[in-house]
Amino acid sequence: MQITIIASGSGGNATLFASRGTRVLVDAGVGPRVLAQCLAAAAMAGARGSTSDCTSGSTSRSTSEWTPDAIVITHAHADHVGVAARYNKKHKIPIYASEATARAAHLGDPERVRLFSPREPFAIGALTFSPRPLPHDAAQVALVVDDGARRAALVTDLGEVPPGLLEHVAGCDVLMLESNYDEDMLDAGPYPQHLKRRIVSARGHLSNAQACALLAALPGGTHTVALMHLSENNNRPDLALAAARDALLGKRARLLAAPPRGPLVLDTAPPPGAARAPIAARQLGLFPGM
Ligand SMILES: [Zn+2]
Ligand SMILES: [Zn+2]
């Protein structure tokens, strides 16, 4: 299974999961053109020798025409659902959402909207999605995506780590986890008090420290951790990565921070040497250009 993070943060979220001919976009915070540009960039990086291969299986279609087979929406906030209706209308692909999300968001033609239960696994082609409700100020789910060989968890937009979440993501090859804000930066930053209160509330976003508490408790088996949905105003990648590095110290994992705009390609197969090398400061991975 190949994962391409197209965008992550309040400016838009979209992550592509691909395995054995099935390509599913989770969240539609960017339009088809940005998606195509990111996939072209990822494919070019692949040609230069990275692990990028997100267009495999679609050789008959150019990247400018590229669309996923389906879209799964995690929740009804604009940075996740923004252009879902456009994909529905123009590309006529199914949009999967919980009933609460479908009620709260405009997803386009209801004929192509597929409802899922926030606690029941569902399959799209080669991929199985296992949702779990998260505390947020919209009905939100964590997703574990499984292609039968590898598992990856996508966990963003949560005010706190709910009971059972650790067990839900335990053993996933890849964990994409929100690390939204640094408490001191938010506190000293320009946001109005009501917005600060919303962010730190139990239905807001996850701080670096809260993300670290989950990472420190993570059992073995996860070889790649990507920090997601970093605030551009209340966080810095180096702060989030340094905190997460401390939480993961001694664990056998690769650590990266997702940029606001990708592509960041994650392979769910363990990287060479990861099984032998516990994390240390020099192994920190920053997306080029950050
Ligand atoms: Zn969000
Ligand atoms: Zn949200």
PDB file of C-alpha atoms and ligand atoms in Angstrom:
ATOM      1  CA  MET A   1       0.000   0.000   0.000  1.00  0.00           C
ATOM      2  CA  GLN A   2       1.266   3.437  -0.978  1.00  0.00           C
ATOM      3  CA  ILE A   3       0.252   6.582   0.872  1.00  0.00           C
ATOM      4  CA  THR A   4       0.617  10.058  -0.614  1.00  0.00           C
ATOM      5  CA  ILE A   5      -0.119  12.992   1.658  1.00  0.00           C
ATOM      6  CA  ILE A   6      -1.345  15.662  -0.739  1.00  0.00           C
ATOM      7  CA  ALA A   7      -2.143  18.343   1.840  1.00  0.00           C
ATOM      8  CA  SER A   8      -2.304  18.564   5.627  1.00  0.00           C
ATOM      9  CA  GLY A   9      -3.479  21.476   7.756  1.00  0.00           C
ATOM     10  CA  SER A  10      -6.128  24.146   8.008  1.00  0.00           C
ATOM     11  CA  GLY A  11      -5.516  25.114   4.360  1.00  0.00           C
ATOM     12  CA  GLY A  12      -6.793  21.739   3.175  1.00  0.00           C
ATOM     13  CA  ASN A  13      -6.419  18.022   3.822  1.00  0.00           C
ATOM     14  CA  ALA A  14      -6.160  15.139   1.370  1.00  0.00           C
ATOM     15  CA  THR A  15      -4.348  11.797   1.627  1.00  0.00           C
ATOM     16  CA  LEU A  16      -4.302   9.188  -1.118  1.00  0.00           C
ATOM     17  CA  PHE A  17      -4.207   5.468  -0.318  1.00  0.00           C
ATOM     18  CA  ALA A  18      -3.371   3.131  -3.208  1.00  0.00           C
ATOM     19  CA  SER A  19      -3.065  -0.625  -3.342  1.00  0.00           C
ATOM     20  CA  ARG A  20      -3.537  -3.220  -6.069  1.00  0.00           C
ATOM     21  CA  GLY A  21      -5.403  -0.956  -8.463  1.00  0.00           C
ATOM     22  CA  THR A  22      -7.596   0.733  -5.835  1.00  0.00           C
ATOM     23  CA  ARG A  23      -7.023   4.446  -5.213  1.00  0.00           C
ATOM     24  CA  VAL A  24      -9.000   6.181  -2.502  1.00  0.00           C
ATOM     25  CA  LEU A  25      -8.620   9.794  -1.465  1.00  0.00           C
ATOM     26  CA  VAL A  26      -9.340  10.472   2.202  1.00  0.00           C
ATOM     27  CA  ASP A  27     -10.692  14.024   2.538  1.00  0.00           C
ATOM     28  CA  ALA A  28     -11.201  16.439  -0.316  1.00  0.00           C
ATOM     29  CA  GLY A  29      -9.547  19.629   0.895  1.00  0.00           C
ATOM     30  CA  VAL A  30      -7.834  20.186  -2.463  1.00  0.00           C
ATOM     31  CA  GLY A  31      -9.233  20.184  -5.983  1.00  0.00           C
ATOM     32  CA  PRO A  32      -8.447  17.804  -8.880  1.00  0.00           C
ATOM     33  CA  ARG A  33      -5.816  20.151 -10.329  1.00  0.00           C
ATOM     34  CA  VAL A  34      -3.729  20.314  -7.132  1.00  0.00           C
ATOM     35  CA  LEU A  35      -4.192  16.578  -6.736  1.00  0.00           C
ATOM     36  CA  ALA A  36      -2.907  15.980 -10.283  1.00  0.00           C
ATOM     37  CA  GLN A  37       0.042  18.362  -9.744  1.00  0.00           C
ATOM     38  CA  CYS A  38       1.004  16.601  -6.512  1.00  0.00           C
ATOM     39  CA  LEU A  39       0.772  13.172  -8.077  1.00  0.00           C
ATOM     40  CA  ALA A  40       2.882  14.317 -11.033  1.00  0.00           C
ATOM     41  CA  ALA A  41       5.488  15.677  -8.592  1.00  0.00           C
ATOM     42  CA  ALA A  42       5.415  12.420  -6.641  1.00  0.00           C
ATOM     43  CA  ALA A  43       5.826  10.424  -9.853  1.00  0.00           C
ATOM     44  CA  MET A  44       8.796  12.611 -10.871  1.00  0.00           C
ATOM     45  CA  ALA A  45      10.351  12.070  -7.454  1.00  0.00           C
ATOM     46  CA  GLY A  46       9.803   8.360  -8.058  1.00  0.00           C
ATOM     47  CA  ALA A  47      11.662   8.624 -11.343  1.00  0.00           C
ATOM     48  CA  ARG A  48      14.559  10.158  -9.404  1.00  0.00           C
ATOM     49  CA  GLY A  49      14.638   7.152  -7.112  1.00  0.00           C
ATOM     50  CA  SER A  50      12.287   7.878  -4.210  1.00  0.00           C
ATOM     51  CA  THR A  51       9.566   5.450  -3.207  1.00  0.00           C
ATOM     52  CA  SER A  52       6.877   7.446  -5.043  1.00  0.00           C
ATOM     53  CA  ASP A  53       4.692   5.317  -7.312  1.00  0.00           C
ATOM     54  CA  CYS A  54       1.263   6.754  -6.800  1.00  0.00           C
ATOM     55  CA  THR A  55       0.176   6.536 -10.419  1.00  0.00           C
ATOM     56  CA  SER A  56       0.936   2.827 -10.813  1.00  0.00           C
ATOM     57  CA  GLY A  57      -2.007   0.970 -12.268  1.00  0.00           C
ATOM     58  CA  SER A  58      -3.297   3.994 -14.152  1.00  0.00           C
ATOM     59  CA  THR A  59      -0.981   4.040 -17.146  1.00  0.00           C
ATOM     60  CA  SER A  60      -3.811   4.754 -19.575  1.00  0.00           C
ATOM     61  CA  ARG A  61      -4.636   8.042 -17.861  1.00  0.00           C
ATOM     62  CA  SER A  62      -2.393  11.077 -17.728  1.00  0.00           C
ATOM     63  CA  THR A  63      -1.980  12.797 -14.377  1.00  0.00           C
ATOM     64  CA  SER A  64      -4.017  15.770 -15.627  1.00  0.00           C
ATOM     65  CA  GLU A  65      -7.009  13.453 -15.963  1.00  0.00           C
ATOM     66  CA  TRP A  66      -6.286  11.572 -12.801  1.00  0.00           C
ATOM     67  CA  THR A  67      -9.117  11.003 -10.352  1.00  0.00           C
ATOM     68  CA  PRO A  68      -9.397   8.597  -7.445  1.00  0.00           C
ATOM     69  CA  ASP A  69     -11.873   5.691  -7.454  1.00  0.00           C
ATOM     70  CA  ALA A  70     -13.658   7.081  -4.404  1.00  0.00           C
ATOM     71  CA  ILE A  71     -13.370   9.703  -1.685  1.00  0.00           C
ATOM     72  CA  VAL A  72     -13.820   9.101   2.041  1.00  0.00           C
ATOM     73  CA  ILE A  73     -14.662  12.194   4.111  1.00  0.00           C
ATOM     74  CA  THR A  74     -13.627  12.146   7.775  1.00  0.00           C
ATOM     75  CA  HIS A  75     -15.786  15.099   8.892  1.00  0.00           C
ATOM     76  CA  ALA A  76     -17.736  18.129   7.749  1.00  0.00           C
ATOM     77  CA  HIS A  77     -15.146  20.887   8.189  1.00  0.00           C
ATOM     78  CA  ALA A  78     -14.250  22.878   5.080  1.00  0.00           C
ATOM     79  CA  ASP A  79     -10.557  21.931   5.145  1.00  0.00           C
ATOM     80  CA  HIS A  80     -11.616  18.266   4.723  1.00  0.00           C
ATOM     81  CA  VAL A  81     -14.829  18.323   2.737  1.00  0.00           C
ATOM     82  CA  GLY A  82     -14.222  21.488   0.667  1.00  0.00           C
ATOM     83  CA  VAL A  83     -14.340  20.175  -2.888  1.00  0.00           C
ATOM     84  CA  ALA A  84     -16.062  16.802  -2.395  1.00  0.00           C
ATOM     85  CA  ALA A  85     -19.201  17.977  -4.174  1.00  0.00           C
ATOM     86  CA  ARG A  86     -17.114  19.087  -7.163  1.00  0.00           C
ATOM     87  CA  TYR A  87     -15.505  15.632  -7.453  1.00  0.00           C
ATOM     88  CA  ASN A  88     -18.978  14.107  -7.143  1.00  0.00           C
ATOM     89  CA  LYS A  89     -20.446  16.316  -9.867  1.00  0.00           C
ATOM     90  CA  LYS A  90     -17.569  16.465 -12.342  1.00  0.00           C
ATOM     91  CA  HIS A  91     -15.951  13.051 -11.942  1.00  0.00           C
ATOM     92  CA  LYS A  92     -18.991  11.092 -10.776  1.00  0.00           C
ATOM     93  CA  ILE A  93     -17.118   9.115  -8.156  1.00  0.00           C
ATOM     94  CA  PRO A  94     -18.668   7.841  -4.904  1.00  0.00           C
ATOM     95  CA  ILE A  95     -18.240   9.926  -1.757  1.00  0.00           C
ATOM     96  CA  TYR A  96     -18.195   7.963   1.521  1.00  0.00           C
ATOM     97  CA  ALA A  97     -19.183   9.726   4.737  1.00  0.00           C
ATOM     98  CA  SER A  98     -20.852   9.050   8.051  1.00  0.00           C
ATOM     99  CA  GLU A  99     -24.524   9.971   8.280  1.00  0.00           C
ATOM    100  CA  ALA A 100     -23.699  12.923  10.554  1.00  0.00           C
ATOM    101  CA  THR A 101     -21.139  14.247   8.057  1.00  0.00           C
ATOM    102  CA  ALA A 102     -23.498  13.761   5.111  1.00  0.00           C
ATOM    103  CA  ARG A 103     -26.147  15.749   7.000  1.00  0.00           C
ATOM    104  CA  ALA A 104     -23.762  18.571   7.890  1.00  0.00           C
ATOM    105  CA  ALA A 105     -21.870  18.945   4.589  1.00  0.00           C
ATOM    106  CA  HIS A 106     -22.764  19.419   0.959  1.00  0.00           C
ATOM    107  CA  LEU A 107     -21.439  16.307  -0.751  1.00  0.00           C
ATOM    108  CA  GLY A 108     -23.187  16.705  -4.101  1.00  0.00           C
ATOM    109  CA  ASP A 109     -25.497  14.251  -5.822  1.00  0.00           C
ATOM    110  CA  PRO A 110     -26.914  11.980  -3.061  1.00  0.00           C
ATOM    111  CA  GLU A 111     -27.020   9.108  -5.588  1.00  0.00           C
ATOM    112  CA  ARG A 112     -23.248   8.861  -5.279  1.00  0.00           C
ATOM    113  CA  VAL A 113     -23.024   9.382  -1.497  1.00  0.00           C
ATOM    114  CA  ARG A 114     -22.332   6.161   0.426  1.00  0.00           C
ATOM    115  CA  LEU A 115     -22.931   6.195   4.175  1.00  0.00           C
ATOM    116  CA  PHE A 116     -20.684   4.348   6.606  1.00  0.00           C
ATOM    117  CA  SER A 117     -21.148   3.702  10.312  1.00  0.00           C
ATOM    118  CA  PRO A 118     -18.460   5.423  12.444  1.00  0.00           C
ATOM    119  CA  ARG A 119     -17.728   2.116  14.206  1.00  0.00           C
ATOM    120  CA  GLU A 120     -18.103  -0.459  11.397  1.00  0.00           C
ATOM    121  CA  PRO A 121     -15.377  -1.414   8.895  1.00  0.00           C
ATOM    122  CA  PHE A 122     -16.206  -0.967   5.214  1.00  0.00           C
ATOM    123  CA  ALA A 123     -14.382  -1.955   2.037  1.00  0.00           C
ATOM    124  CA  ILE A 124     -13.594  -0.032  -1.145  1.00  0.00           C
ATOM    125  CA  GLY A 125     -11.887  -2.320  -3.656  1.00  0.00           C
ATOM    126  CA  ALA A 126      -8.668  -3.680  -2.162  1.00  0.00           C
ATOM    127  CA  LEU A 127      -8.832  -1.384   0.885  1.00  0.00           C
ATOM    128  CA  THR A 128     -10.695  -1.862   4.164  1.00  0.00           C
ATOM    129  CA  PHE A 129     -11.411   1.201   6.296  1.00  0.00           C
ATOM    130  CA  SER A 130     -11.966   0.835  10.050  1.00  0.00           C
ATOM    131  CA  PRO A 131     -13.357   4.068  11.504  1.00  0.00           C
ATOM    132  CA  ARG A 132     -13.517   5.111  15.129  1.00  0.00           C
ATOM    133  CA  PRO A 133     -15.211   8.258  16.500  1.00  0.00           C
ATOM    134  CA  LEU A 134     -12.953  11.080  17.676  1.00  0.00           C
ATOM    135  CA  PRO A 135     -13.842  14.018  19.974  1.00  0.00           C
ATOM    136  CA  HIS A 136     -14.020  17.148  17.786  1.00  0.00           C
ATOM    137  CA  ASP A 137     -16.505  19.950  17.155  1.00  0.00           C
ATOM    138  CA  ALA A 138     -17.868  17.995  14.184  1.00  0.00           C
ATOM    139  CA  ALA A 139     -18.607  14.260  14.006  1.00  0.00           C
ATOM    140  CA  GLN A 140     -15.116  12.988  13.226  1.00  0.00           C
ATOM    141  CA  VAL A 141     -13.466   9.582  12.761  1.00  0.00           C
ATOM    142  CA  ALA A 142      -9.993   8.100  12.899  1.00  0.00           C
ATOM    143  CA  LEU A 143      -9.400   5.664  10.049  1.00  0.00           C
ATOM    144  CA  VAL A 144      -7.274   2.528   9.945  1.00  0.00           C
ATOM    145  CA  VAL A 145      -6.712   1.546   6.310  1.00  0.00           C
ATOM    146  CA  ASP A 146      -5.787  -2.073   5.617  1.00  0.00           C
ATOM    147  CA  ASP A 147      -4.941  -3.734   2.285  1.00  0.00           C
ATOM    148  CA  GLY A 148      -4.519  -7.197   3.772  1.00  0.00           C
ATOM    149  CA  ALA A 149      -0.737  -6.845   3.948  1.00  0.00           C
ATOM    150  CA  ARG A 150      -0.141  -3.460   5.629  1.00  0.00           C
ATOM    151  CA  ARG A 151      -2.118  -1.145   7.900  1.00  0.00           C
ATOM    152  CA  ALA A 152      -1.989   2.623   8.264  1.00  0.00           C
ATOM    153  CA  ALA A 153      -3.845   4.932  10.655  1.00  0.00           C
ATOM    154  CA  LEU A 154      -4.958   8.499   9.945  1.00  0.00           C
ATOM    155  CA  VAL A 155      -5.810  10.397  13.139  1.00  0.00           C
ATOM    156  CA  THR A 156      -6.406  14.149  12.920  1.00  0.00           C
ATOM    157  CA  ASP A 157      -8.857  16.724  14.251  1.00  0.00           C
ATOM    158  CA  LEU A 158      -9.327  15.537  17.820  1.00  0.00           C
ATOM    159  CA  GLY A 159      -9.348  17.535  21.035  1.00  0.00           C
ATOM    160  CA  GLU A 160      -8.026  14.718  23.168  1.00  0.00           C
ATOM    161  CA  VAL A 161      -7.017  11.076  22.845  1.00  0.00           C
ATOM    162  CA  PRO A 162     -10.174   9.076  23.617  1.00  0.00           C
ATOM    163  CA  PRO A 163     -10.128   5.730  25.445  1.00  0.00           C
ATOM    164  CA  GLY A 164      -9.484   2.878  23.034  1.00  0.00           C
ATOM    165  CA  LEU A 165      -7.744   4.956  20.346  1.00  0.00           C
ATOM    166  CA  LEU A 166      -4.309   3.585  21.218  1.00  0.00           C
ATOM    167  CA  GLU A 167      -5.611   0.033  20.844  1.00  0.00           C
ATOM    168  CA  HIS A 168      -7.284   0.980  17.541  1.00  0.00           C
ATOM    169  CA  VAL A 169      -4.013   2.181  15.980  1.00  0.00           C
ATOM    170  CA  ALA A 170      -1.625  -0.213  17.754  1.00  0.00           C
ATOM    171  CA  GLY A 171       0.496  -2.273  15.395  1.00  0.00           C
ATOM    172  CA  CYS A 172      -0.201  -0.122  12.311  1.00  0.00           C
ATOM    173  CA  ASP A 173       2.835   0.081  10.023  1.00  0.00           C
ATOM    174  CA  VAL A 174       2.266   3.816   9.549  1.00  0.00           C
ATOM    175  CA  LEU A 175       0.682   6.267  11.979  1.00  0.00           C
ATOM    176  CA  MET A 176      -0.334   9.717  10.705  1.00  0.00           C
ATOM    177  CA  LEU A 177      -1.127  11.662  13.869  1.00  0.00           C
ATOM    178  CA  GLU A 178      -2.229  15.245  14.440  1.00  0.00           C
ATOM    179  CA  SER A 179       0.299  17.446  16.218  1.00  0.00           C
ATOM    180  CA  ASN A 180      -1.543  20.724  15.773  1.00  0.00           C
ATOM    181  CA  TYR A 181      -0.134  23.283  18.156  1.00  0.00           C
ATOM    182  CA  ASP A 182       2.613  24.134  20.613  1.00  0.00           C
ATOM    183  CA  GLU A 183       0.939  25.277  23.824  1.00  0.00           C
ATOM    184  CA  ASP A 184       3.292  28.233  24.399  1.00  0.00           C
ATOM    185  CA  MET A 185       3.033  29.449  20.797  1.00  0.00           C
ATOM    186  CA  LEU A 186      -0.764  29.284  20.882  1.00  0.00           C
ATOM    187  CA  ASP A 187      -0.846  31.022  24.244  1.00  0.00           C
ATOM    188  CA  ALA A 188       1.413  33.874  23.081  1.00  0.00           C
ATOM    189  CA  GLY A 189       0.008  33.981  19.543  1.00  0.00           C
ATOM    190  CA  PRO A 190      -2.409  36.364  17.814  1.00  0.00           C
ATOM    191  CA  TYR A 191      -5.577  34.255  17.933  1.00  0.00           C
ATOM    192  CA  PRO A 192      -8.578  35.708  19.817  1.00  0.00           C
ATOM    193  CA  GLN A 193      -9.363  34.084  23.170  1.00  0.00           C
ATOM    194  CA  HIS A 194     -12.482  32.285  21.940  1.00  0.00           C
ATOM    195  CA  LEU A 195     -10.486  30.605  19.164  1.00  0.00           C
ATOM    196  CA  LYS A 196      -7.685  29.645  21.572  1.00  0.00           C
ATOM    197  CA  ARG A 197     -10.284  28.104  23.894  1.00  0.00           C
ATOM    198  CA  ARG A 198     -11.822  26.183  20.992  1.00  0.00           C
ATOM    199  CA  ILE A 199      -8.440  24.782  19.890  1.00  0.00           C
ATOM    200  CA  VAL A 200      -7.376  23.592  23.371  1.00  0.00           C
ATOM    201  CA  SER A 201     -10.831  22.225  24.275  1.00  0.00           C
ATOM    202  CA  ALA A 202     -11.583  18.502  24.402  1.00  0.00           C
ATOM    203  CA  ARG A 203     -13.368  18.955  21.040  1.00  0.00           C
ATOM    204  CA  GLY A 204     -10.625  21.020  19.405  1.00  0.00           C
ATOM    205  CA  HIS A 205      -7.189  19.942  18.212  1.00  0.00           C
ATOM    206  CA  LEU A 206      -4.335  17.850  19.553  1.00  0.00           C
ATOM    207  CA  SER A 207      -1.271  19.658  20.944  1.00  0.00           C
ATOM    208  CA  ASN A 208       2.304  18.480  20.438  1.00  0.00           C
ATOM    209  CA  ALA A 209       2.310  17.319  24.078  1.00  0.00           C
ATOM    210  CA  GLN A 210      -0.926  15.353  23.672  1.00  0.00           C
ATOM    211  CA  ALA A 211       0.381  13.713  20.493  1.00  0.00           C
ATOM    212  CA  CYS A 212       3.585  12.835  22.334  1.00  0.00           C
ATOM    213  CA  ALA A 213       1.657  11.138  25.153  1.00  0.00           C
ATOM    214  CA  LEU A 214       0.087   8.805  22.604  1.00  0.00           C
ATOM    215  CA  LEU A 215       3.405   8.241  20.809  1.00  0.00           C
ATOM    216  CA  ALA A 216       5.155   7.390  24.069  1.00  0.00           C
ATOM    217  CA  ALA A 217       2.522   4.743  24.783  1.00  0.00           C
ATOM    218  CA  LEU A 218       2.623   3.298  21.266  1.00  0.00           C
ATOM    219  CA  PRO A 219       3.549  -0.386  21.274  1.00  0.00           C
ATOM    220  CA  GLY A 220       6.010  -1.840  18.728  1.00  0.00           C
ATOM    221  CA  GLY A 221       5.178  -2.496  15.105  1.00  0.00           C
ATOM    222  CA  THR A 222       4.828   1.086  13.840  1.00  0.00           C
ATOM    223  CA  HIS A 223       7.834   1.863  11.636  1.00  0.00           C
ATOM    224  CA  THR A 224       6.764   5.305  10.357  1.00  0.00           C
ATOM    225  CA  VAL A 225       5.126   8.208  12.198  1.00  0.00           C
ATOM    226  CA  ALA A 226       4.008  11.301  10.266  1.00  0.00           C
ATOM    227  CA  LEU A 227       2.942  14.370  12.246  1.00  0.00           C
ATOM    228  CA  MET A 228      -0.148  15.891  10.644  1.00  0.00           C
ATOM    229  CA  HIS A 229      -2.285  19.035  10.560  1.00  0.00           C
ATOM    230  CA  LEU A 230       0.453  21.284  12.021  1.00  0.00           C
ATOM    231  CA  SER A 231      -0.818  24.808  12.601  1.00  0.00           C
ATOM    232  CA  GLU A 232       1.105  27.351  10.539  1.00  0.00           C
ATOM    233  CA  ASN A 233       0.466  30.006  13.216  1.00  0.00           C
ATOM    234  CA  ASN A 234       0.755  28.052  16.454  1.00  0.00           C
ATOM    235  CA  ASN A 235       3.398  25.444  15.692  1.00  0.00           C
ATOM    236  CA  ARG A 236       6.709  24.856  13.955  1.00  0.00           C
ATOM    237  CA  PRO A 237       7.800  21.571  12.364  1.00  0.00           C
ATOM    238  CA  ASP A 238      11.082  21.604  14.311  1.00  0.00           C
ATOM    239  CA  LEU A 239       9.225  21.965  17.643  1.00  0.00           C
ATOM    240  CA  ALA A 240       6.707  19.230  16.832  1.00  0.00           C
ATOM    241  CA  LEU A 241       9.435  16.891  15.561  1.00  0.00           C
ATOM    242  CA  ALA A 242      11.704  17.509  18.563  1.00  0.00           C
ATOM    243  CA  ALA A 243       8.884  16.739  20.988  1.00  0.00           C
ATOM    244  CA  ALA A 244       7.847  13.619  19.067  1.00  0.00           C
ATOM    245  CA  ARG A 245      11.456  12.494  18.810  1.00  0.00           C
ATOM    246  CA  ASP A 246      11.720  12.583  22.605  1.00  0.00           C
ATOM    247  CA  ALA A 247       8.477  10.618  22.918  1.00  0.00           C
ATOM    248  CA  LEU A 248       9.720   7.994  20.445  1.00  0.00           C
ATOM    249  CA  LEU A 249      13.308   7.854  21.675  1.00  0.00           C
ATOM    250  CA  GLY A 250      14.560   4.277  21.633  1.00  0.00           C
ATOM    251  CA  LYS A 251      11.625   3.110  19.526  1.00  0.00           C
ATOM    252  CA  ARG A 252      12.253   1.716  16.048  1.00  0.00           C
ATOM    253  CA  ALA A 253      10.389   4.281  13.979  1.00  0.00           C
ATOM    254  CA  ARG A 254      10.985   6.849  11.260  1.00  0.00           C
ATOM    255  CA  LEU A 255       9.588  10.300  12.044  1.00  0.00           C
ATOM    256  CA  LEU A 256       8.408  12.941   9.575  1.00  0.00           C
ATOM    257  CA  ALA A 257       6.269  16.074   9.557  1.00  0.00           C
ATOM    258  CA  ALA A 258       3.658  16.451   6.823  1.00  0.00           C
ATOM    259  CA  PRO A 259       3.962  19.797   5.016  1.00  0.00           C
ATOM    260  CA  PRO A 260       0.848  21.939   4.385  1.00  0.00           C
ATOM    261  CA  ARG A 261       1.136  21.013   0.712  1.00  0.00           C
ATOM    262  CA  GLY A 262       2.674  17.725  -0.448  1.00  0.00           C
ATOM    263  CA  PRO A 263       3.342  15.362  -1.915  1.00  0.00           C
ATOM    264  CA  LEU A 264       4.828  13.388   0.939  1.00  0.00           C
ATOM    265  CA  VAL A 265       4.968   9.734  -0.067  1.00  0.00           C
ATOM    266  CA  LEU A 266       4.957   7.118   2.682  1.00  0.00           C
ATOM    267  CA  ASP A 267       5.648   3.487   1.958  1.00  0.00           C
ATOM    268  CA  THR A 268       3.896   1.105   4.300  1.00  0.00           C
ATOM    269  CA  ALA A 269       6.675  -1.469   3.891  1.00  0.00           C
ATOM    270  CA  PRO A 270       9.339  -1.051   6.585  1.00  0.00           C
ATOM    271  CA  PRO A 271      12.277   1.067   5.330  1.00  0.00           C
ATOM    272  CA  PRO A 272      15.633  -0.691   5.101  1.00  0.00           C
ATOM    273  CA  GLY A 273      17.383  -0.675   8.453  1.00  0.00           C
ATOM    274  CA  ALA A 274      14.350   0.587  10.395  1.00  0.00           C
ATOM    275  CA  ALA A 275      13.960  -2.743  12.122  1.00  0.00           C
ATOM    276  CA  ARG A 276      17.442  -2.426  13.541  1.00  0.00           C
ATOM    277  CA  ALA A 277      17.861   1.268  14.267  1.00  0.00           C
ATOM    278  CA  PRO A 278      16.102   2.852  17.265  1.00  0.00           C
ATOM    279  CA  ILE A 279      15.227   6.491  16.658  1.00  0.00           C
ATOM    280  CA  ALA A 280      17.891   9.064  17.363  1.00  0.00           C
ATOM    281  CA  ALA A 281      18.155  12.784  16.699  1.00  0.00           C
ATOM    282  CA  ARG A 282      19.982  12.417  13.377  1.00  0.00           C
ATOM    283  CA  GLN A 283      17.235  10.175  11.986  1.00  0.00           C
ATOM    284  CA  LEU A 284      14.651  12.937  12.005  1.00  0.00           C
ATOM    285  CA  GLY A 285      13.047  13.282   8.596  1.00  0.00           C
ATOM    286  CA  LEU A 286      11.820  16.637   7.370  1.00  0.00           C
ATOM    287  CA  PHE A 287      10.061  16.960   4.055  1.00  0.00           C
ATOM    288  CA  PRO A 288      12.460  18.661   1.612  1.00  0.00           C
ATOM    289  CA  GLY A 289      11.831  22.364   1.498  1.00  0.00           C
ATOM    290  CA  MET A 290      10.441  22.688   5.007  1.00  0.00           C
TER     291      MET A 290
HETATM  292 ZN    ZN B   1      -8.940  19.959   9.941  1.00  0.00          ZN
HETATM  293 ZN    ZN B   2     -11.932  19.681  11.896  1.00  0.00          ZN
END
